[in-house]
Structure formats: structure tokens, C-alpha cells
Amino acid sequence: KNEVEQSPQNLTAQEGEFITINCSYSVGISALHWLQQHPGGGIVSLFMLSSGKKKHGRLIATINIQEKHSSLHITASHPRDSAVYICAVRTLYNTDKLIFGTGTRLQVFP
Amino acid sequence: DSGVTQTPKHLITATGQRVTLRCSPRSGDLSVYWYQQSLDQGLQFLIQYYNGEERAKGNILERFSAQQFPDLHSELNLSSLELGDSALYFCASSVGGGGASYNEQFFGPGTRLTVL
């Protein structure tokens, strides 16, 4: 079993829909990252969080440390949000090493 | 643009060959991380350097090596290449080098390596 699990693996949505991507992990962590990878391959860091909730534009990330779970929400989704979203954790015992989930492929149709 | 640069963008080579991938971190960042993204394994951490010294090691093969130079750029050397080494190789940089401090990583555009 992977230390970081994401669901769903694939997600399609109509423009304007509210989207939720989930990440569960089984190790103790110091922080969790949400990354976005566009079809061209480039990776952008969206959020790094260790507790609570962060918001940036239409993106919201939440984390529940006790339940070892994080969610990434996209409000009013748009075709340009189509990308792979990757959850990654920094463990307590090696805070420099990221362990990645397998990613969620999101396609938003107009 | 993250401020992290990687060269080359694409590399096509043959099995058994050796290649060098280059990464320049963001101005002011002391840490460089290397990652491999293959179709079957996803993203995996390879190695981290902080201010010229190796700081953390992940799933890096013995055929692979890396170093960070005094100007803080880093090179990842891949030798005796196999078909399975075909992947996207990302470099990331951060200000600090671990501990409990906040350390957001900024990713470069990647180098796509194809081994034929």
C-alpha cells in the first residue's frame, strides 16, 4: 500500500462545477503539498500546509492532521484547470524528502 | 516561471550511454532536489543537496550520481543508461535545507530523457 493515496484517479467535470480531490496518508508528516502538473509537464506548487485551511483564488486546500487526510477544492471550475493534481507529504523523520501520491487527472469541459 | 532552470529540455540517447542534466536553482536558494517521474512509478525523490553537500538520498540508482557546485547549480549524471531510465527528470529548489523550518520547493520545467 502506498504511503500517500489520492482519489479519484481520474475526474471529469463540466465548467462551473465544484471539484474535490482527496489525499490520505499513512505516515507522520510535517507538511503536505498540493502540486499541479499541466499537460506540458511543468509542475507548479499550489499549496503547502501543515494545519487548517488555505485559499488562493478559486482553490482551497484543507488538512486534518488527526485523520491524516487533505482535500483540494476547486470552485467554479474552468477548462484551464485541466491538469494532474498531485499530493505530496514531507515526513516527520526526513523533512526534506517528499513522498508523492499518484496524482488525479482532472479534465474540465466547456 | 518558477525561477528554476533546467537544461536540456529534451534528450534522446541510446542504451549504455551517459548523460548529464543541469539545474540552476532560484536566486538565493541553497537546496536542490532531483526527482524522477516515469509512467509506471510516478514521481520519486532521488537526492537533495544543500549548499554543496548531500543532504538526503532517496531511490537513486548506483548508476546515477549528482553534485552541487560552489555557484549552487547542480548536475545529475546518469550512466549505463537503460530503456527504463526514460522519464521526466525534475529539479526543485528551496531556500533552506530541512529541519522543522518551512521549505517550499519550486520546480523547474523538467528534462525529458528518452533512451532508445
mmCIF file of C-alpha atoms in Angstrom:
data_model
loop_
_atom_site.group_PDB
_atom_site.id
_atom_site.type_symbol
_atom_site.label_atom_id
_atom_site.label_comp_id
_atom_site.label_asym_id
_atom_site.label_seq_id
_atom_site.Cartn_x
_atom_site.Cartn_y
_atom_site.Cartn_z
ATOM 1 C CA LYS A 1 0.000 0.000 0.000
ATOM 2 C CA ASN A 2 1.323 3.446 -0.945
ATOM 3 C CA GLU A 3 2.070 5.840 1.870
ATOM 4 C CA VAL A 4 0.137 8.550 0.028
ATOM 5 C CA GLU A 5 -3.125 7.709 -1.687
ATOM 6 C CA GLN A 6 -5.200 10.010 -3.856
ATOM 7 C CA SER A 7 -8.747 9.715 -5.087
ATOM 8 C CA PRO A 8 -10.190 9.768 -7.584
ATOM 9 C CA GLN A 9 -7.509 8.802 -10.124
ATOM 10 C CA ASN A 10 -9.443 10.464 -12.926
ATOM 11 C CA LEU A 11 -12.093 13.142 -12.782
ATOM 12 C CA THR A 12 -14.134 14.844 -15.462
ATOM 13 C CA ALA A 13 -16.309 17.863 -14.840
ATOM 14 C CA GLN A 14 -18.351 20.462 -16.635
ATOM 15 C CA GLU A 15 -17.219 24.044 -16.470
ATOM 16 C CA GLY A 16 -18.529 25.705 -13.333
ATOM 17 C CA GLU A 17 -18.702 22.558 -11.204
ATOM 18 C CA PHE A 18 -17.255 22.329 -7.702
ATOM 19 C CA ILE A 19 -14.430 19.780 -7.589
ATOM 20 C CA THR A 20 -12.884 17.893 -4.693
ATOM 21 C CA ILE A 21 -9.714 15.813 -4.805
ATOM 22 C CA ASN A 22 -8.761 13.767 -1.777
ATOM 23 C CA CYS A 23 -5.426 12.716 -0.323
ATOM 24 C CA SER A 24 -4.858 10.264 2.517
ATOM 25 C CA TYR A 25 -1.515 9.387 4.023
ATOM 26 C CA SER A 26 -0.300 6.786 6.474
ATOM 27 C CA VAL A 27 2.882 8.375 7.855
ATOM 28 C CA GLY A 28 3.516 11.182 10.305
ATOM 29 C CA ILE A 29 4.063 14.385 8.410
ATOM 30 C CA SER A 30 5.451 17.847 8.950
ATOM 31 C CA ALA A 31 3.692 19.322 5.909
ATOM 32 C CA LEU A 32 1.617 18.441 2.878
ATOM 33 C CA HIS A 33 1.944 19.916 -0.599
ATOM 34 C CA TRP A 34 -0.541 20.188 -3.422
ATOM 35 C CA LEU A 35 1.082 20.402 -6.845
ATOM 36 C CA GLN A 36 -0.364 20.984 -10.295
ATOM 37 C CA GLN A 37 1.155 19.430 -13.411
ATOM 38 C CA HIS A 38 -0.017 20.687 -16.776
ATOM 39 C CA PRO A 39 -0.027 18.591 -19.961
ATOM 40 C CA GLY A 40 3.305 20.121 -20.986
ATOM 41 C CA GLY A 41 4.834 18.537 -17.880
ATOM 42 C CA GLY A 42 5.714 21.552 -15.763
ATOM 43 C CA ILE A 43 4.955 21.341 -12.032
ATOM 44 C CA VAL A 44 3.623 24.253 -10.026
ATOM 45 C CA SER A 45 3.357 24.295 -6.257
ATOM 46 C CA LEU A 46 -0.182 25.296 -5.276
ATOM 47 C CA PHE A 47 -0.136 24.980 -1.504
ATOM 48 C CA MET A 48 1.995 23.854 1.376
ATOM 49 C CA LEU A 49 0.083 23.339 4.609
ATOM 50 C CA SER A 50 0.549 21.742 7.985
ATOM 51 C CA SER A 51 -2.795 22.568 9.566
ATOM 52 C CA GLY A 52 -6.169 24.092 8.850
ATOM 53 C CA LYS A 53 -7.066 25.622 5.541
ATOM 54 C CA LYS A 54 -5.544 27.804 2.833
ATOM 55 C CA LYS A 55 -7.241 29.621 -0.023
ATOM 56 C CA HIS A 56 -5.838 31.062 -3.209
ATOM 57 C CA GLY A 57 -8.325 32.368 -5.726
ATOM 58 C CA ARG A 58 -10.698 29.528 -6.621
ATOM 59 C CA LEU A 59 -8.518 26.921 -4.928
ATOM 60 C CA ILE A 60 -8.955 25.813 -1.331
ATOM 61 C CA ALA A 61 -6.838 23.241 0.487
ATOM 62 C CA THR A 62 -7.693 21.731 3.834
ATOM 63 C CA ILE A 63 -5.903 19.281 6.069
ATOM 64 C CA ASN A 64 -6.987 17.197 9.054
ATOM 65 C CA ILE A 65 -3.865 16.000 10.818
ATOM 66 C CA GLN A 66 -5.740 13.642 13.182
ATOM 67 C CA GLU A 67 -7.473 11.885 10.298
ATOM 68 C CA LYS A 68 -4.372 12.053 8.049
ATOM 69 C CA HIS A 69 -6.407 13.481 5.231
ATOM 70 C CA SER A 70 -6.307 16.516 2.966
ATOM 71 C CA SER A 71 -8.649 17.827 0.300
ATOM 72 C CA LEU A 72 -8.145 20.183 -2.606
ATOM 73 C CA HIS A 73 -11.269 22.003 -3.748
ATOM 74 C CA ILE A 74 -11.727 23.955 -6.952
ATOM 75 C CA THR A 75 -14.720 26.249 -7.064
ATOM 76 C CA ALA A 76 -16.294 27.321 -10.367
ATOM 77 C CA SER A 77 -14.027 25.021 -12.358
ATOM 78 C CA HIS A 78 -12.730 26.129 -15.748
ATOM 79 C CA PRO A 79 -11.181 24.222 -18.682
ATOM 80 C CA ARG A 80 -7.818 25.803 -17.842
ATOM 81 C CA ASP A 81 -7.926 23.893 -14.541
ATOM 82 C CA SER A 82 -7.441 20.680 -16.550
ATOM 83 C CA ALA A 83 -4.235 19.173 -15.228
ATOM 84 C CA VAL A 84 -2.882 16.462 -12.957
ATOM 85 C CA TYR A 85 -3.073 17.351 -9.278
ATOM 86 C CA ILE A 86 -0.505 15.712 -7.051
ATOM 87 C CA CYS A 87 -0.444 15.451 -3.285
ATOM 88 C CA ALA A 88 2.960 15.106 -1.613
ATOM 89 C CA VAL A 89 3.948 14.837 2.031
ATOM 90 C CA ARG A 90 7.044 15.753 3.985
ATOM 91 C CA THR A 91 7.574 13.144 6.653
ATOM 92 C CA LEU A 92 8.469 13.830 10.261
ATOM 93 C CA TYR A 93 11.673 11.804 10.090
ATOM 94 C CA ASN A 94 13.018 13.323 6.863
ATOM 95 C CA THR A 95 11.569 16.726 6.281
ATOM 96 C CA ASP A 96 13.456 17.267 3.034
ATOM 97 C CA LYS A 97 12.088 14.237 1.234
ATOM 98 C CA LEU A 98 8.707 14.430 -0.486
ATOM 99 C CA ILE A 99 6.590 11.311 -0.914
ATOM 100 C CA PHE A 100 4.138 11.699 -3.759
ATOM 101 C CA GLY A 101 0.686 10.402 -4.456
ATOM 102 C CA THR A 102 -0.045 9.013 -7.903
ATOM 103 C CA GLY A 103 -1.977 12.086 -8.948
ATOM 104 C CA THR A 104 -5.528 12.892 -10.014
ATOM 105 C CA ARG A 105 -6.107 13.682 -13.661
ATOM 106 C CA LEU A 106 -8.764 16.374 -13.987
ATOM 107 C CA GLN A 107 -10.468 17.315 -17.224
ATOM 108 C CA VAL A 108 -12.924 20.202 -17.250
ATOM 109 C CA PHE A 109 -15.101 20.504 -20.334
ATOM 110 C CA PRO A 110 -16.717 23.748 -21.503
ATOM 111 C CA ASP B 1 8.078 30.860 -14.243
ATOM 112 C CA SER B 2 9.439 29.368 -11.003
ATOM 113 C CA GLY B 3 12.942 30.788 -11.440
ATOM 114 C CA VAL B 4 14.446 27.286 -11.579
ATOM 115 C CA THR B 5 16.043 26.440 -14.914
ATOM 116 C CA GLN B 6 16.888 23.051 -16.336
ATOM 117 C CA THR B 7 18.812 22.079 -19.440
ATOM 118 C CA PRO B 8 18.404 20.434 -21.796
ATOM 119 C CA LYS B 9 14.642 20.335 -22.239
ATOM 120 C CA HIS B 10 14.757 17.105 -24.223
ATOM 121 C CA LEU B 11 17.440 14.469 -24.534
ATOM 122 C CA ILE B 12 17.405 11.399 -26.732
ATOM 123 C CA THR B 13 20.168 8.881 -26.358
ATOM 124 C CA ALA B 14 20.951 5.189 -26.672
ATOM 125 C CA THR B 15 21.230 2.421 -24.115
ATOM 126 C CA GLY B 16 24.624 2.248 -22.450
ATOM 127 C CA GLN B 17 25.318 5.938 -22.855
ATOM 128 C CA ARG B 18 25.932 8.586 -20.208
ATOM 129 C CA VAL B 19 24.161 11.949 -19.934
ATOM 130 C CA THR B 20 24.321 14.994 -17.687
ATOM 131 C CA LEU B 21 21.292 17.034 -16.688
ATOM 132 C CA ARG B 22 21.786 20.521 -15.367
ATOM 133 C CA CYS B 23 19.772 22.587 -12.900
ATOM 134 C CA SER B 24 20.130 26.188 -11.758
ATOM 135 C CA PRO B 25 18.170 26.987 -8.603
ATOM 136 C CA ARG B 26 16.263 30.178 -7.868
ATOM 137 C CA SER B 27 18.432 33.056 -6.778
ATOM 138 C CA GLY B 28 19.067 32.706 -3.049
ATOM 139 C CA ASP B 29 18.013 29.071 -2.769
ATOM 140 C CA LEU B 30 20.607 26.781 -1.226
ATOM 141 C CA SER B 31 18.872 23.427 -1.661
ATOM 142 C CA VAL B 32 18.468 21.498 -4.889
ATOM 143 C CA TYR B 33 16.333 18.376 -5.181
ATOM 144 C CA TRP B 34 16.190 15.896 -8.043
ATOM 145 C CA TYR B 35 13.095 13.875 -8.899
ATOM 146 C CA GLN B 36 12.289 11.239 -11.492
ATOM 147 C CA GLN B 37 8.832 10.876 -12.999
ATOM 148 C CA SER B 38 8.241 7.728 -15.002
ATOM 149 C CA LEU B 39 4.962 6.384 -16.343
ATOM 150 C CA ASP B 40 4.937 3.335 -14.084
ATOM 151 C CA GLN B 41 6.462 4.784 -10.900
ATOM 152 C CA GLY B 42 5.110 8.311 -10.739
ATOM 153 C CA LEU B 43 7.206 10.996 -9.069
ATOM 154 C CA GLN B 44 10.080 9.777 -6.922
ATOM 155 C CA PHE B 45 12.640 11.665 -4.900
ATOM 156 C CA LEU B 46 16.202 10.920 -5.959
ATOM 157 C CA ILE B 47 18.572 13.131 -4.000
ATOM 158 C CA GLN B 48 18.968 16.501 -2.295
ATOM 159 C CA TYR B 49 21.951 18.815 -1.975
ATOM 160 C CA TYR B 50 22.194 21.717 0.426
ATOM 161 C CA ASN B 51 24.906 24.310 -0.051
ATOM 162 C CA GLY B 52 27.168 21.883 -1.841
ATOM 163 C CA GLU B 53 26.686 18.867 0.398
ATOM 164 C CA GLU B 54 24.468 15.838 0.009
ATOM 165 C CA ARG B 55 21.594 16.173 2.491
ATOM 166 C CA ALA B 56 19.140 13.384 1.737
ATOM 167 C CA LYS B 57 19.021 10.374 -0.531
ATOM 168 C CA GLY B 58 16.025 8.597 -1.972
ATOM 169 C CA ASN B 59 15.577 5.891 -4.567
ATOM 170 C CA ILE B 60 18.642 6.811 -6.596
ATOM 171 C CA LEU B 61 20.336 4.047 -8.540
ATOM 172 C CA GLU B 62 24.072 3.482 -8.206
ATOM 173 C CA ARG B 63 24.411 4.328 -11.920
ATOM 174 C CA PHE B 64 23.172 7.811 -11.107
ATOM 175 C CA SER B 65 25.131 10.485 -9.284
ATOM 176 C CA ALA B 66 24.716 14.159 -8.578
ATOM 177 C CA GLN B 67 26.661 17.092 -7.296
ATOM 178 C CA GLN B 68 26.134 20.719 -6.401
ATOM 179 C CA PHE B 69 28.787 23.233 -7.375
ATOM 180 C CA PRO B 70 30.013 26.332 -5.498
ATOM 181 C CA ASP B 71 27.718 28.534 -7.606
ATOM 182 C CA LEU B 72 24.870 26.262 -6.366
ATOM 183 C CA HIS B 73 23.919 24.832 -9.731
ATOM 184 C CA SER B 74 23.562 21.082 -9.741
ATOM 185 C CA GLU B 75 24.161 18.287 -12.204
ATOM 186 C CA LEU B 76 22.604 14.843 -12.311
ATOM 187 C CA ASN B 77 24.734 12.262 -14.098
ATOM 188 C CA LEU B 78 23.067 9.150 -15.474
ATOM 189 C CA SER B 79 25.313 6.404 -16.803
ATOM 190 C CA SER B 80 24.958 2.976 -18.418
ATOM 191 C CA LEU B 81 21.509 4.072 -19.457
ATOM 192 C CA GLU B 82 18.724 1.528 -19.786
ATOM 193 C CA LEU B 83 15.375 1.755 -21.525
ATOM 194 C CA GLY B 84 13.702 2.020 -18.131
ATOM 195 C CA ASP B 85 15.557 5.245 -17.356
ATOM 196 C CA SER B 86 13.360 7.058 -19.855
ATOM 197 C CA ALA B 87 11.474 9.587 -17.756
ATOM 198 C CA LEU B 88 10.978 13.223 -16.893
ATOM 199 C CA TYR B 89 13.647 14.454 -14.519
ATOM 200 C CA PHE B 90 12.715 17.434 -12.392
ATOM 201 C CA CYS B 91 14.863 19.649 -10.300
ATOM 202 C CA ALA B 92 13.425 21.774 -7.499
ATOM 203 C CA SER B 93 14.988 24.322 -5.191
ATOM 204 C CA SER B 94 14.228 25.790 -1.806
ATOM 205 C CA VAL B 95 15.723 28.367 0.491
ATOM 206 C CA GLY B 96 16.599 26.101 3.379
ATOM 207 C CA GLY B 97 17.701 22.553 3.879
ATOM 208 C CA GLY B 98 15.324 20.823 6.221
ATOM 209 C CA GLY B 99 14.766 20.631 9.917
ATOM 210 C CA ALA B 100 11.447 21.942 11.070
ATOM 211 C CA SER B 101 11.543 25.097 9.004
ATOM 212 C CA TYR B 102 9.146 25.976 6.244
ATOM 213 C CA ASN B 103 10.664 24.911 2.967
ATOM 214 C CA GLU B 104 8.507 25.315 -0.093
ATOM 215 C CA GLN B 105 10.035 23.744 -3.170
ATOM 216 C CA PHE B 106 9.928 25.404 -6.577
ATOM 217 C CA PHE B 107 10.100 23.091 -9.566
ATOM 218 C CA GLY B 108 11.963 23.509 -12.814
ATOM 219 C CA PRO B 109 10.369 22.689 -16.190
ATOM 220 C CA GLY B 110 11.983 19.253 -16.324
ATOM 221 C CA THR B 111 14.208 17.369 -18.745
ATOM 222 C CA ARG B 112 12.546 14.659 -20.789
ATOM 223 C CA LEU B 113 15.007 11.799 -21.304
ATOM 224 C CA THR B 114 14.313 9.172 -23.917
ATOM 225 C CA VAL B 115 16.585 6.144 -24.048
ATOM 226 C CA LEU B 116 16.338 4.168 -27.291
#
